[in-house]
Amino acid sequence: MVVATAYYSRCLNIPTRVRIVVVHGVPWRACIDAHRAIEDLKPDALLLCGGLHECYTLYHISTPIPMLAGVNALGDDIYEIKALKLRDAYAAGRWICTHVHGSKLCIGGVDALNHSQNVDKLIASAPRDIDLAILLSYYPPRESVCSVIELANRFRISIGIPQLDKRLRSVLTSVPLLLISCHPRLRPLCIERERGYIHISLGPTPLIAMEVEVLRGDVELRDVRVVEAVSSSIYTR
């Protein structure tokens, strides 16, 4: 799970705060704690990045949330897709947009099985005149330093989608981009940043909290932390 607080502002001195929670790979033993964390955090947006077959109830969470979006991971079945579609929250290959506290937020998704088609569709339908674009992707950009994995403690290779961030940024001109990737083979937490762009890779870590600030077409990362209350339950029960 990732918790993000984004600050938006069309006015110089009046930022808007938006809280985002990203969840993936929650095992059954941590399911109750994940629900409690979401209820306590009261997010404006909840993003589900797959791997939740042991915690299906997160797809039917009753906590009032203005924005819900998700994609599926490898190993997920049709139930996850149906559950998201029932709430008009299946983001693979499309943008889900809404106004949160007066700021326009759009979330696009790239799933585990149809990533190439998803990216093409997102590029063809890139939103305009928004405050922040978020890409929820099972795979990272292949050129990213966060895409490197080790095999048998001997070899290092990069996994992911070629030129993913560059292709999106070429059509999301002047729009800050927050890219969140959640492939379980990636390192537990990896962060890349430059002007107008942040990439956060979760790897096997299901619950992360972060704070970003978006002002004047830029995005800055202010804080990152693991939500210990949920993560610890994975290993202690």
Short mmCIF file of C-alpha atoms in Angstrom, two decimals:
data_model
loop_
_atom_site.label_atom_id
_atom_site.label_comp_id
_atom_site.label_asym_id
_atom_site.label_seq_id
_atom_site.Cartn_x
_atom_site.Cartn_y
_atom_site.Cartn_z
CA MET A 1 0.00 0.00 0.00
CA VAL A 2 1.22 3.48 -0.79
CA VAL A 3 -0.13 6.59 0.85
CA ALA A 4 0.57 9.83 -0.96
CA THR A 5 -0.46 13.35 -0.11
CA ALA A 6 -0.33 15.58 -3.17
CA TYR A 7 -0.60 19.32 -2.99
CA TYR A 8 -2.08 21.07 -5.97
CA SER A 9 -2.50 24.76 -6.59
CA ARG A 10 -3.88 26.92 -9.31
CA CYS A 11 -3.31 29.84 -6.99
CA LEU A 12 0.14 30.64 -5.69
CA ASN A 13 -0.65 30.58 -1.98
CA ILE A 14 -3.60 28.17 -1.74
CA PRO A 15 -2.44 24.55 -2.19
CA THR A 16 -4.92 21.69 -2.26
CA ARG A 17 -4.11 18.47 -0.43
CA VAL A 18 -5.07 15.11 -1.94
CA ARG A 19 -4.36 11.84 -0.14
CA ILE A 20 -3.70 8.74 -2.25
CA VAL A 21 -3.44 5.14 -1.07
CA VAL A 22 -1.89 2.47 -3.32
CA VAL A 23 -2.31 -1.19 -2.40
CA HIS A 24 -0.81 -4.34 -3.90
CA GLY A 25 0.22 -7.84 -2.90
CA VAL A 26 -1.57 -7.93 0.46
CA PRO A 27 -1.67 -11.51 1.88
CA TRP A 28 -4.62 -12.81 3.88
CA ARG A 29 -2.89 -12.37 7.22
CA ALA A 30 -2.57 -8.62 6.62
CA CYS A 31 -5.99 -8.09 5.07
CA ILE A 32 -7.76 -6.84 8.19
CA ASP A 33 -4.92 -4.45 8.95
CA ALA A 34 -5.00 -3.13 5.38
CA HIS A 35 -8.71 -2.36 5.73
CA ARG A 36 -8.10 -0.59 9.02
CA ALA A 37 -5.26 1.45 7.56
CA ILE A 38 -7.40 2.61 4.65
CA GLU A 39 -10.25 3.54 6.98
CA ASP A 40 -7.88 5.49 9.22
CA LEU A 41 -6.17 7.28 6.32
CA LYS A 42 -9.45 8.32 4.66
CA PRO A 43 -7.91 8.66 1.18
CA ASP A 44 -9.28 10.79 -1.62
CA ALA A 45 -8.06 8.15 -4.11
CA LEU A 46 -7.48 4.41 -3.68
CA LEU A 47 -5.31 2.63 -6.28
CA LEU A 48 -5.27 -1.19 -6.43
CA CYS A 49 -2.25 -2.64 -8.25
CA GLY A 50 -3.16 -6.33 -8.25
CA GLY A 51 -1.94 -9.30 -6.28
CA LEU A 52 -4.95 -9.06 -3.97
CA HIS A 53 -6.44 -12.54 -4.51
CA GLU A 54 -5.93 -13.25 -0.79
CA CYS A 55 -7.67 -10.01 0.13
CA TYR A 56 -10.59 -9.75 -2.33
CA THR A 57 -12.56 -7.62 0.09
CA LEU A 58 -10.41 -4.61 -0.77
CA TYR A 59 -12.26 -4.50 -4.11
CA HIS A 60 -15.50 -3.95 -2.18
CA ILE A 61 -14.26 -1.64 0.53
CA SER A 62 -17.13 0.32 2.04
CA THR A 63 -15.10 3.33 3.16
CA PRO A 64 -16.30 6.39 1.17
CA ILE A 65 -13.55 7.14 -1.37
CA PRO A 66 -14.01 9.78 -4.09
CA MET A 67 -11.73 8.02 -6.58
CA LEU A 68 -10.99 4.31 -7.11
CA ALA A 69 -8.78 2.83 -9.85
CA GLY A 70 -6.84 -0.38 -10.38
CA VAL A 71 -5.06 -2.82 -12.69
CA ASN A 72 -4.38 -6.55 -12.50
CA ALA A 73 -1.10 -8.37 -11.85
CA LEU A 74 0.24 -11.68 -13.17
CA GLY A 75 -1.63 -14.51 -11.51
CA ASP A 76 -4.80 -12.49 -10.96
CA ASP A 77 -8.03 -14.03 -12.25
CA ILE A 78 -11.07 -12.57 -13.96
CA TYR A 79 -12.65 -11.77 -10.60
CA GLU A 80 -10.32 -8.83 -10.02
CA ILE A 81 -11.14 -7.30 -13.39
CA LYS A 82 -14.88 -7.80 -12.93
CA ALA A 83 -14.77 -6.31 -9.43
CA LEU A 84 -13.02 -3.19 -10.74
CA LYS A 85 -15.32 -2.86 -13.75
CA LEU A 86 -18.39 -3.06 -11.54
CA ARG A 87 -17.20 0.15 -9.90
CA ASP A 88 -16.02 1.68 -13.20
CA ALA A 89 -12.50 1.54 -11.75
CA TYR A 90 -10.61 -0.69 -14.21
CA ALA A 91 -7.86 1.66 -15.42
CA ALA A 92 -5.92 -0.58 -17.83
CA GLY A 93 -5.54 1.30 -21.10
CA ARG A 94 -7.65 4.28 -20.09
CA TRP A 95 -7.63 7.41 -17.96
CA ILE A 96 -9.95 7.83 -15.00
CA CYS A 97 -10.32 11.51 -14.14
CA THR A 98 -12.07 13.44 -11.41
CA HIS A 99 -11.87 16.70 -9.52
CA VAL A 100 -10.57 16.36 -5.98
CA HIS A 101 -10.81 19.46 -3.81
CA GLY A 102 -11.01 21.59 -6.94
CA SER A 103 -8.00 20.04 -8.72
CA LYS A 104 -8.20 17.70 -11.70
CA LEU A 105 -6.50 14.34 -11.17
CA CYS A 106 -6.20 11.64 -13.87
CA ILE A 107 -5.04 8.06 -13.32
CA GLY A 108 -4.04 5.73 -16.15
CA GLY A 109 -3.26 2.03 -15.86
CA VAL A 110 -0.94 -0.55 -17.41
CA ASP A 111 -1.69 -4.14 -16.48
CA ALA A 112 0.51 -7.24 -16.49
CA LEU A 113 -0.77 -8.96 -19.64
CA ASN A 114 -1.61 -6.26 -22.20
CA HIS A 115 0.97 -3.62 -21.39
CA SER A 116 1.83 -2.69 -24.97
CA GLN A 117 -1.81 -2.12 -25.96
CA ASN A 118 -2.46 -0.29 -22.69
CA VAL A 119 0.36 2.18 -23.29
CA ASP A 120 -0.75 2.86 -26.87
CA LYS A 121 -4.30 3.58 -25.69
CA LEU A 122 -3.11 5.87 -22.90
CA ILE A 123 -0.95 7.87 -25.29
CA ALA A 124 -3.78 8.18 -27.81
CA SER A 125 -6.17 9.47 -25.14
CA ALA A 126 -3.81 11.58 -23.01
CA PRO A 127 -5.80 14.11 -20.96
CA ARG A 128 -5.30 17.85 -21.28
CA ASP A 129 -5.49 20.71 -18.78
CA ILE A 130 -5.04 18.65 -15.62
CA ASP A 131 -3.08 19.22 -12.43
CA LEU A 132 -1.48 15.79 -12.03
CA ALA A 133 -1.26 12.58 -14.07
CA ILE A 134 -0.63 9.30 -12.24
CA LEU A 135 0.36 6.13 -14.07
CA LEU A 136 -0.26 2.90 -12.17
CA SER A 137 1.81 0.25 -13.93
CA TYR A 138 2.68 -3.35 -13.15
CA TYR A 139 5.99 -2.80 -15.00
CA PRO A 140 8.54 0.01 -14.63
CA PRO A 141 10.24 1.85 -17.49
CA ARG A 142 13.00 -0.50 -18.68
CA GLU A 143 15.62 2.26 -18.72
CA SER A 144 14.93 3.14 -15.09
CA VAL A 145 17.51 2.43 -12.39
CA CYS A 146 14.56 0.96 -10.48
CA SER A 147 14.02 -1.72 -13.17
CA VAL A 148 17.16 -3.73 -12.35
CA ILE A 149 16.68 -7.16 -10.74
CA GLU A 150 19.17 -9.85 -9.75
CA LEU A 151 19.04 -13.45 -10.96
CA ALA A 152 20.60 -16.17 -8.78
CA ASN A 153 22.70 -13.46 -7.10
CA ARG A 154 24.91 -13.46 -10.18
CA PHE A 155 23.26 -11.56 -13.02
CA ARG A 156 21.56 -8.20 -13.26
CA ILE A 157 18.93 -7.49 -15.88
CA SER A 158 16.40 -4.73 -16.47
CA ILE A 159 12.72 -5.56 -16.79
CA GLY A 160 9.92 -3.30 -17.87
CA ILE A 161 8.48 -1.38 -20.79
CA PRO A 162 10.91 0.41 -23.16
CA GLN A 163 10.65 4.22 -23.11
CA LEU A 164 7.48 4.12 -21.00
CA ASP A 165 8.07 7.39 -19.17
CA LYS A 166 9.42 9.24 -22.21
CA ARG A 167 6.48 8.22 -24.39
CA LEU A 168 3.98 9.40 -21.81
CA ARG A 169 5.79 12.64 -21.09
CA SER A 170 5.89 13.43 -24.80
CA VAL A 171 2.09 13.73 -24.81
CA LEU A 172 1.59 14.94 -21.24
CA THR A 173 3.35 18.19 -21.93
CA SER A 174 3.43 20.61 -18.99
CA VAL A 175 1.64 18.05 -16.79
CA PRO A 176 3.45 16.64 -13.73
CA LEU A 177 3.67 12.83 -13.85
CA LEU A 178 3.79 10.44 -10.91
CA LEU A 179 4.60 6.92 -12.10
CA ILE A 180 4.01 4.05 -9.66
CA SER A 181 5.23 0.55 -10.60
CA CYS A 182 4.54 -2.54 -8.53
CA HIS A 183 6.24 -5.61 -10.03
CA PRO A 184 7.06 -7.94 -7.08
CA ARG A 185 10.55 -8.77 -8.37
CA LEU A 186 11.71 -5.17 -8.07
CA ARG A 187 13.55 -3.89 -5.02
CA PRO A 188 11.33 -3.02 -2.03
CA LEU A 189 11.47 0.74 -2.57
CA CYS A 190 13.17 2.72 -5.30
CA ILE A 191 12.69 6.38 -6.18
CA GLU A 192 13.70 8.42 -9.22
CA ARG A 193 12.96 12.08 -9.60
CA GLU A 194 13.51 15.02 -11.88
CA ARG A 195 11.59 18.16 -12.69
CA GLY A 196 7.97 17.35 -13.41
CA TYR A 197 8.39 13.61 -12.90
CA ILE A 198 8.68 11.07 -10.08
CA HIS A 199 8.93 7.29 -10.41
CA ILE A 200 8.29 5.18 -7.33
CA SER A 201 8.79 1.41 -7.51
CA LEU A 202 7.25 -0.64 -4.69
CA GLY A 203 8.58 -4.13 -5.40
CA PRO A 204 7.27 -6.56 -2.75
CA THR A 205 6.49 -3.77 -0.26
CA PRO A 206 2.67 -3.56 -0.08
CA LEU A 207 2.29 -0.48 2.12
CA ILE A 208 4.27 2.73 1.59
CA ALA A 209 3.43 6.29 2.58
CA MET A 210 4.69 9.28 0.64
CA GLU A 211 4.02 12.96 0.29
CA VAL A 212 4.41 14.85 -2.97
CA GLU A 213 3.93 18.50 -3.77
CA VAL A 214 2.67 19.72 -7.13
CA LEU A 215 2.95 23.41 -7.96
CA ARG A 216 3.32 25.27 -11.24
CA GLY A 217 3.66 22.17 -13.40
CA ASP A 218 6.24 20.47 -11.20
CA VAL A 219 6.13 17.60 -8.74
CA GLU A 220 8.40 17.15 -5.72
CA LEU A 221 8.66 14.29 -3.25
CA ARG A 222 8.55 15.50 0.34
CA ASP A 223 8.40 12.31 2.41
CA VAL A 224 8.38 8.50 2.07
CA ARG A 225 7.70 5.99 4.81
CA VAL A 226 6.57 2.39 5.25
CA VAL A 227 3.21 1.94 6.96
CA GLU A 228 4.56 -0.33 9.67
CA ALA A 229 1.21 -1.29 11.21
CA VAL A 230 0.25 -3.29 8.11
CA SER A 231 3.67 -4.42 6.91
CA SER A 232 4.58 -5.92 10.29
CA SER A 233 1.42 -8.04 10.35
CA ILE A 234 2.60 -9.83 7.21
CA TYR A 235 5.51 -11.37 9.07
CA THR A 236 4.28 -11.71 12.64
CA ARG A 237 1.01 -13.61 12.28
#
